[in-house]
Short mmCIF file of C-alpha atoms and ligand atoms in Angstrom, two decimals:
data_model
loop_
_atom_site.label_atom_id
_atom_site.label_comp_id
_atom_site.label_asym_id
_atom_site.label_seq_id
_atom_site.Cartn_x
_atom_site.Cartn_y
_atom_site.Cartn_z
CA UNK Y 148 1.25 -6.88 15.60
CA UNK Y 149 3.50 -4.76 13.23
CA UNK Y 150 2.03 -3.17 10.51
CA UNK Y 151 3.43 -2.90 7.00
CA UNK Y 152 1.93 0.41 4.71
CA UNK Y 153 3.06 0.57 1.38
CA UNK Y 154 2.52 2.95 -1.57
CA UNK Y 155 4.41 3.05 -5.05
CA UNK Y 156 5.37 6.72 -5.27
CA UNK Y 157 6.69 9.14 -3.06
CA UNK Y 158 3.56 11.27 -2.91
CA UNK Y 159 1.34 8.08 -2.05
CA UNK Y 160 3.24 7.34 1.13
CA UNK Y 161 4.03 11.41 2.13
CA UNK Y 162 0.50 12.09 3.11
CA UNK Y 163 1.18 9.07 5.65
CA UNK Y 164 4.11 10.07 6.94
CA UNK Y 165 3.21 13.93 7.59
CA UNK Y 166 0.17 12.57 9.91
CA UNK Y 167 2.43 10.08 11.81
CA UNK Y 168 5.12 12.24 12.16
CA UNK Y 169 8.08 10.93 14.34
CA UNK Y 170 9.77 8.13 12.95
CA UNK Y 171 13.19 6.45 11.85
CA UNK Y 172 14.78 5.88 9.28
CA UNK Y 173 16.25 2.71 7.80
CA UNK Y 174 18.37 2.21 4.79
CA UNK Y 175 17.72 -1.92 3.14
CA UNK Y 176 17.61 -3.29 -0.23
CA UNK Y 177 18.32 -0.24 -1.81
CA UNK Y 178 15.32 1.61 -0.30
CA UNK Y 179 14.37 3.66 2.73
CA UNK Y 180 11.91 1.93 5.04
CA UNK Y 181 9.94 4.28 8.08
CA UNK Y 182 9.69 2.63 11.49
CA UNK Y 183 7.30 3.85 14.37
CA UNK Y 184 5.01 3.84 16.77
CA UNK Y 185 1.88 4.66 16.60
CA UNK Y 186 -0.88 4.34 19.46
CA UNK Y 187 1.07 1.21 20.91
CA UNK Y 188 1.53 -0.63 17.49
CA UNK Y 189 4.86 -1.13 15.03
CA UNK Y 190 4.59 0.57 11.74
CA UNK Y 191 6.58 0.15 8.93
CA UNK Y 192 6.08 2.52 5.68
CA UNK Y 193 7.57 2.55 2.34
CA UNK Y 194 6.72 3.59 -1.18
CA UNK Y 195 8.65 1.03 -3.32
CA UNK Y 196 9.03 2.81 -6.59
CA UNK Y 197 6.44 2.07 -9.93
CA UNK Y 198 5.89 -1.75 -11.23
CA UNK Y 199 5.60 -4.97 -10.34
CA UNK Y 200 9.27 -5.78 -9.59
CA UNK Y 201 9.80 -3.09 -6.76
CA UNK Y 202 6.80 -3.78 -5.09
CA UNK Y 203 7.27 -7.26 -5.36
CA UNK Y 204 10.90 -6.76 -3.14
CA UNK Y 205 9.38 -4.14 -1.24
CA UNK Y 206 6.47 -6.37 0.02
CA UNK Y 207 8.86 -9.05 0.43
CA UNK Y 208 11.27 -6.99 2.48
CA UNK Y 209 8.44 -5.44 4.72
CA UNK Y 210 7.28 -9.08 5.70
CA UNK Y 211 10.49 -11.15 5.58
CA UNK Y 212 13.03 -8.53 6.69
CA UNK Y 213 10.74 -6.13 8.89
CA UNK Y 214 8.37 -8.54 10.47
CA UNK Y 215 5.15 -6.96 9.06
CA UNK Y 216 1.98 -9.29 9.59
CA UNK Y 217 -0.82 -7.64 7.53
CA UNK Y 218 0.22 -5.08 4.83
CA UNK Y 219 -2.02 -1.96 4.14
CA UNK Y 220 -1.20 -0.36 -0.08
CA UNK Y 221 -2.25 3.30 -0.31
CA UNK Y 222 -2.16 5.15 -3.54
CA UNK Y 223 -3.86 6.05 -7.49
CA UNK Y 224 -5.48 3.98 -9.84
CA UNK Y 225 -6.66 4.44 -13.46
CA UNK Y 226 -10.29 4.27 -13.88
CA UNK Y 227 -11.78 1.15 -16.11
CA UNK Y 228 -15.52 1.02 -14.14
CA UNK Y 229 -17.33 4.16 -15.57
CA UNK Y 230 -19.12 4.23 -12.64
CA UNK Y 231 -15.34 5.55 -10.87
CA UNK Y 232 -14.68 9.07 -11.13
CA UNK Y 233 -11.51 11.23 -10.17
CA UNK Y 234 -10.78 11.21 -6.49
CA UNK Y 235 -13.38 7.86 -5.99
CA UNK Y 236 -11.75 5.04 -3.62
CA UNK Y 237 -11.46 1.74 -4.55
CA UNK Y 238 -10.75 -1.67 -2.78
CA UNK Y 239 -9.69 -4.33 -4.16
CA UNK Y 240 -11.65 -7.78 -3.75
CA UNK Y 241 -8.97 -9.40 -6.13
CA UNK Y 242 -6.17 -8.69 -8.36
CA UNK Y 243 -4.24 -10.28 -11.50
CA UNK Y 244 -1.38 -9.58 -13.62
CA UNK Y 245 -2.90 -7.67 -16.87
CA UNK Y 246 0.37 -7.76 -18.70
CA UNK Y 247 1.26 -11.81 -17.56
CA UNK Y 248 0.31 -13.50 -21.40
CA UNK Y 249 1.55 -17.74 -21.61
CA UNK Y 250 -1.60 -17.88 -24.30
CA UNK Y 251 1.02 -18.74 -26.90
CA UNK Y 252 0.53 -22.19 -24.33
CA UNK Y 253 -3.58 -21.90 -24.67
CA UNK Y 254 -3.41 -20.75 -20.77
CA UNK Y 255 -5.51 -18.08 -20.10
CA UNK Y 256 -4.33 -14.41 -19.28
CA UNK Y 257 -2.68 -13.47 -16.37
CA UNK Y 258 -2.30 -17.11 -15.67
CA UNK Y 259 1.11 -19.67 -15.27
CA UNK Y 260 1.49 -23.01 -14.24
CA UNK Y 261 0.82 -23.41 -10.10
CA UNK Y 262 -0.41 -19.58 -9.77
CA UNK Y 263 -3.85 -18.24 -10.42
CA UNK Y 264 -5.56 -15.74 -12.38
CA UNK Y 265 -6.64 -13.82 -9.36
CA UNK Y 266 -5.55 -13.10 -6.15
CA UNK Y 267 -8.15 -12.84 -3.60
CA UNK Y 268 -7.49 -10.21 -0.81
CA UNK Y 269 -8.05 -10.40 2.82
CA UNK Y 270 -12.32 -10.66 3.62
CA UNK Y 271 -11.78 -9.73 7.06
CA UNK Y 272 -10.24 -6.23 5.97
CA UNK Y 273 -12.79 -5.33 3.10
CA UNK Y 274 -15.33 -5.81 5.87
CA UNK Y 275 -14.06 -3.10 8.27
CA UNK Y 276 -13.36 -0.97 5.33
CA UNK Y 277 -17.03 -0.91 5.63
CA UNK Y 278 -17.64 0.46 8.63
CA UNK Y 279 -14.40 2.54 8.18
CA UNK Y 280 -16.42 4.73 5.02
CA UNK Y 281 -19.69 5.05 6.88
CA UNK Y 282 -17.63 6.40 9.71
CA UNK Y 283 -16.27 8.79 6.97
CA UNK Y 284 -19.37 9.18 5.30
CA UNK Y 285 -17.53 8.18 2.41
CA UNK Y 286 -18.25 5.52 -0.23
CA UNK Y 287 -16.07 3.06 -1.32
CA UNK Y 288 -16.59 0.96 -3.80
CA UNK Y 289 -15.11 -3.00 -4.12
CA UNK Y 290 -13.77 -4.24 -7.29
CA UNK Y 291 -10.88 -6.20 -8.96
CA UNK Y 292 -7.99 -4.49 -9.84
CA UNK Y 293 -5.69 -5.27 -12.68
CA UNK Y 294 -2.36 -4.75 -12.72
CA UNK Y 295 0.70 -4.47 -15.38
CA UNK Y 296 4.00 -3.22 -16.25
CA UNK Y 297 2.83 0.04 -18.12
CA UNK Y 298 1.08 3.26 -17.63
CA UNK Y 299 -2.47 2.59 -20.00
CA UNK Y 300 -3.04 5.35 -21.69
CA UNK Y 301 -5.40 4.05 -24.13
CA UNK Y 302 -9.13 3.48 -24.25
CA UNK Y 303 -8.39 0.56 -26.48
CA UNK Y 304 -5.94 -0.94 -24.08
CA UNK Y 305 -8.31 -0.59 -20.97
CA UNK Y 306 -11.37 -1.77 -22.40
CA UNK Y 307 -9.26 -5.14 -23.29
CA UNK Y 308 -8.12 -5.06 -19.78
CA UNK Y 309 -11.37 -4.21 -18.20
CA UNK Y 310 -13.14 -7.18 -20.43
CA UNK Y 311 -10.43 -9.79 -20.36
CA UNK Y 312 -10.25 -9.49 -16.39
CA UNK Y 313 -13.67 -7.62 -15.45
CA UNK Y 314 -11.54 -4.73 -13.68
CA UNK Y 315 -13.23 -1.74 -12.24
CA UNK Y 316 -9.26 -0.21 -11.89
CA UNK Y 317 -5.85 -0.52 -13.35
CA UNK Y 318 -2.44 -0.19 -11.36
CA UNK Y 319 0.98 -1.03 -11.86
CA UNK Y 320 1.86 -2.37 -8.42
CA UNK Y 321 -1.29 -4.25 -6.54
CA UNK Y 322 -1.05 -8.03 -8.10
CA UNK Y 323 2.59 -8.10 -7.43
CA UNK Y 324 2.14 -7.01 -3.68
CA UNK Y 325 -0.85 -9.76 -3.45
CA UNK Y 326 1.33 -12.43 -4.52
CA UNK Y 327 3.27 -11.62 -2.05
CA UNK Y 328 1.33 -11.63 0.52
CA UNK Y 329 -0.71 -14.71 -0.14
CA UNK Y 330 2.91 -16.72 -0.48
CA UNK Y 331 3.44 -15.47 2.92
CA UNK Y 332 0.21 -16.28 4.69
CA UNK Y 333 0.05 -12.12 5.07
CA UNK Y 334 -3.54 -10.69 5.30
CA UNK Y 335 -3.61 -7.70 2.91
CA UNK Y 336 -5.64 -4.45 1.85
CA UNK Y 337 -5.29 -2.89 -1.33
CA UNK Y 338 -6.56 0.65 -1.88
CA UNK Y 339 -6.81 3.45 -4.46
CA UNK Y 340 -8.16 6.47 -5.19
CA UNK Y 341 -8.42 7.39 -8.84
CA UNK Y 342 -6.19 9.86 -10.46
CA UNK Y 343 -7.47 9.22 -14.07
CA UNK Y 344 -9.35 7.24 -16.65
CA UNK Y 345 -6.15 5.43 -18.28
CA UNK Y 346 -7.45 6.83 -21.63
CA UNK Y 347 -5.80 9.73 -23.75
CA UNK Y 348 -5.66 12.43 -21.05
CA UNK Y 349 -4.41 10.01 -18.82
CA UNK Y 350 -1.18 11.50 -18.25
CA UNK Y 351 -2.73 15.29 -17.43
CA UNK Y 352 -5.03 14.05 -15.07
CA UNK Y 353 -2.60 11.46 -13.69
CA UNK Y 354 -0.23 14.77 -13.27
CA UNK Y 355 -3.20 17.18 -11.95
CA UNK Y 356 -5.18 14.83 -9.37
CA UNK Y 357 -1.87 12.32 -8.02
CA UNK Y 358 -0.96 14.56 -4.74
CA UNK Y 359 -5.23 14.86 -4.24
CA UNK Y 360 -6.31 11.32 -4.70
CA UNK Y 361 -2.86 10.15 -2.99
CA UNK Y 362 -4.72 12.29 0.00
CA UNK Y 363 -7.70 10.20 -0.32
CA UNK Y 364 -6.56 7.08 0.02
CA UNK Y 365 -4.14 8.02 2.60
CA UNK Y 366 -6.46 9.48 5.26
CA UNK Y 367 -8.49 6.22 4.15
CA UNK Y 368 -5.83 4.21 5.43
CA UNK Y 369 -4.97 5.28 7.89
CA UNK Y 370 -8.27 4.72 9.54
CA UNK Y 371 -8.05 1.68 8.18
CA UNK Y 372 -5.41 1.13 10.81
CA UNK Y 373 -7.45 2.94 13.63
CA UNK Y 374 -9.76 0.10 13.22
CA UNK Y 375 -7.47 -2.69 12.84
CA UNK Y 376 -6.52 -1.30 16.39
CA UNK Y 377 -9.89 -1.35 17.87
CA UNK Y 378 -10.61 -4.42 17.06
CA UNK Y 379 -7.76 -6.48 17.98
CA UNK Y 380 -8.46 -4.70 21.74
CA UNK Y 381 -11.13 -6.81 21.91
O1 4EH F 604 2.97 3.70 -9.79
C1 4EH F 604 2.39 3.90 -11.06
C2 4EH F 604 2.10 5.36 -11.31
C3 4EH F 604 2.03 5.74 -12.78
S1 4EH F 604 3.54 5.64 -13.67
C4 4EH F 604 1.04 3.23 -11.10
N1 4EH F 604 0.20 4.18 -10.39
C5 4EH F 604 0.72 5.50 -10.72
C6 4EH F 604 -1.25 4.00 -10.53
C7 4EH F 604 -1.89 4.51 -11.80
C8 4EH F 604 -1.84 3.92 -13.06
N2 4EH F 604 -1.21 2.81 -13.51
C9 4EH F 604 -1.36 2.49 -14.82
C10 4EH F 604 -2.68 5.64 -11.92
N3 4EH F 604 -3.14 5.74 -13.20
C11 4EH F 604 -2.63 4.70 -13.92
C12 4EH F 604 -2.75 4.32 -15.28
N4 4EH F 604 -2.09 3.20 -15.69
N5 4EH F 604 -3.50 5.01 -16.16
C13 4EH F 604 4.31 7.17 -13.48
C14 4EH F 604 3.67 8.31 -13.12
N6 4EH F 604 4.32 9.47 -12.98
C15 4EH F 604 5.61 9.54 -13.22
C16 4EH F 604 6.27 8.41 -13.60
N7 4EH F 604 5.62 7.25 -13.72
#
């Protein structure tokens, strides 16, 4: 089994790579991808830079290229769910494009011809993400993440998004990467702490709680892997 982590941003995949490590370094596509070891499994690690295009050739490179077979995304999210506040984790049961708009056509957002709305993400993982927070003591809540090609900044903006897709959290990166994935028959995990409410202080709490929440989901995830470990021993 070789494991694929992703973030978007530098700090999300840091945090990662400081607990790991040893590892090596390989130049592809433009990027820097980290290879190692890690308690008898192959990791590969990679923040793909913000938006749906990089992570879309990042994924795509850590499955096709690397080998990965199940992909683990670590990072921030924008708030839409009241109920999430700074430093909170969410997974993601499904995602869709916020920003993907054919309606001229009468289909509905964040749909085109032969894809879906929504993107479901893998059951199996959600479940041991379970037992990975009670472990933690931590709580982690499931909901469906939208995703887009713009940092929302606007309470007018996310309410649309939150009503039009019932989000609980916005991104700029998840739908892309679970495309990707489900094109490729790759079981994937998408997780995020929350950084800020994607309304009008956005930006200052994106900027004050990144390298904090980044933490959070990080340490998350990487138990995440502990467990993917302990159960494919058995
Ligand atoms: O990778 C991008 C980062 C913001 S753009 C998406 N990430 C963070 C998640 C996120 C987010 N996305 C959309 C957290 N809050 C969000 C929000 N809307 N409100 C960025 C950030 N810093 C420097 C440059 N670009």
């Amino acid at each position: 089994m070789k494991i694929a982590i992703m973030g978007a941003m530098p700090e999300e995949v840091a945090p990662i790579l400081e607990k790991l490590g040893d590892y090596k370094t390989i130049e592809y596509a433009n990027n820097k991808f980290y290879e190692t070891t890690y308690k008898g499994v192959e990791l590969v690690i990679a923040y793909s830079k913000i938006g749906k295009v990089f992570s879309t050739l990042t994924a795509t490179t850590m499955i096709q290229h690397f080998g990965a077979d199940v992909l683990l995304f670590s990072g921030v999210a924008g708030a839409i769910s009241p109920t999430l506040k700074v430093g909170d984790l969410i997974v993601a049961t499904k995602l869709a494009q916020h920003d993907l708009d054919i309606t001229a056509f009468g289909h509905p957002y964040g749909f085109v011809p032969e894809g879906s709305v929504f993107v479901e993400a893998d059951k199996r993982m959600i479940e041991l993400s379970k037992e990975v927070a009670k472990e933690m003591g931590k709580v982690v809540q499931e909901g469906i993440i939208a995703t887009g090609d713009q940092f929302v900044a606007n309470e007018e903006r996310k309410n649309w998004i939150g009503a039009t897709f019932n989000a609980d959290a916005l991104e700029m990166e998840g739908g892309s990467v679970a495309v990707v994935c489900n094109a490729l028959n790759v079981p994937f995990f998408i997780l995020r702490a929350i950084s800020d409410a994607a309304d009008m202080d956005a930006s200052f709490s994106f900027d004050t709680f990144l390298e904090t929440s980044a933490i959070e989901s990080a340490e998350f995830v990487l138990k995440m892997v502990d467990k993917l470990l302990e159960k494919s021993e058995n």
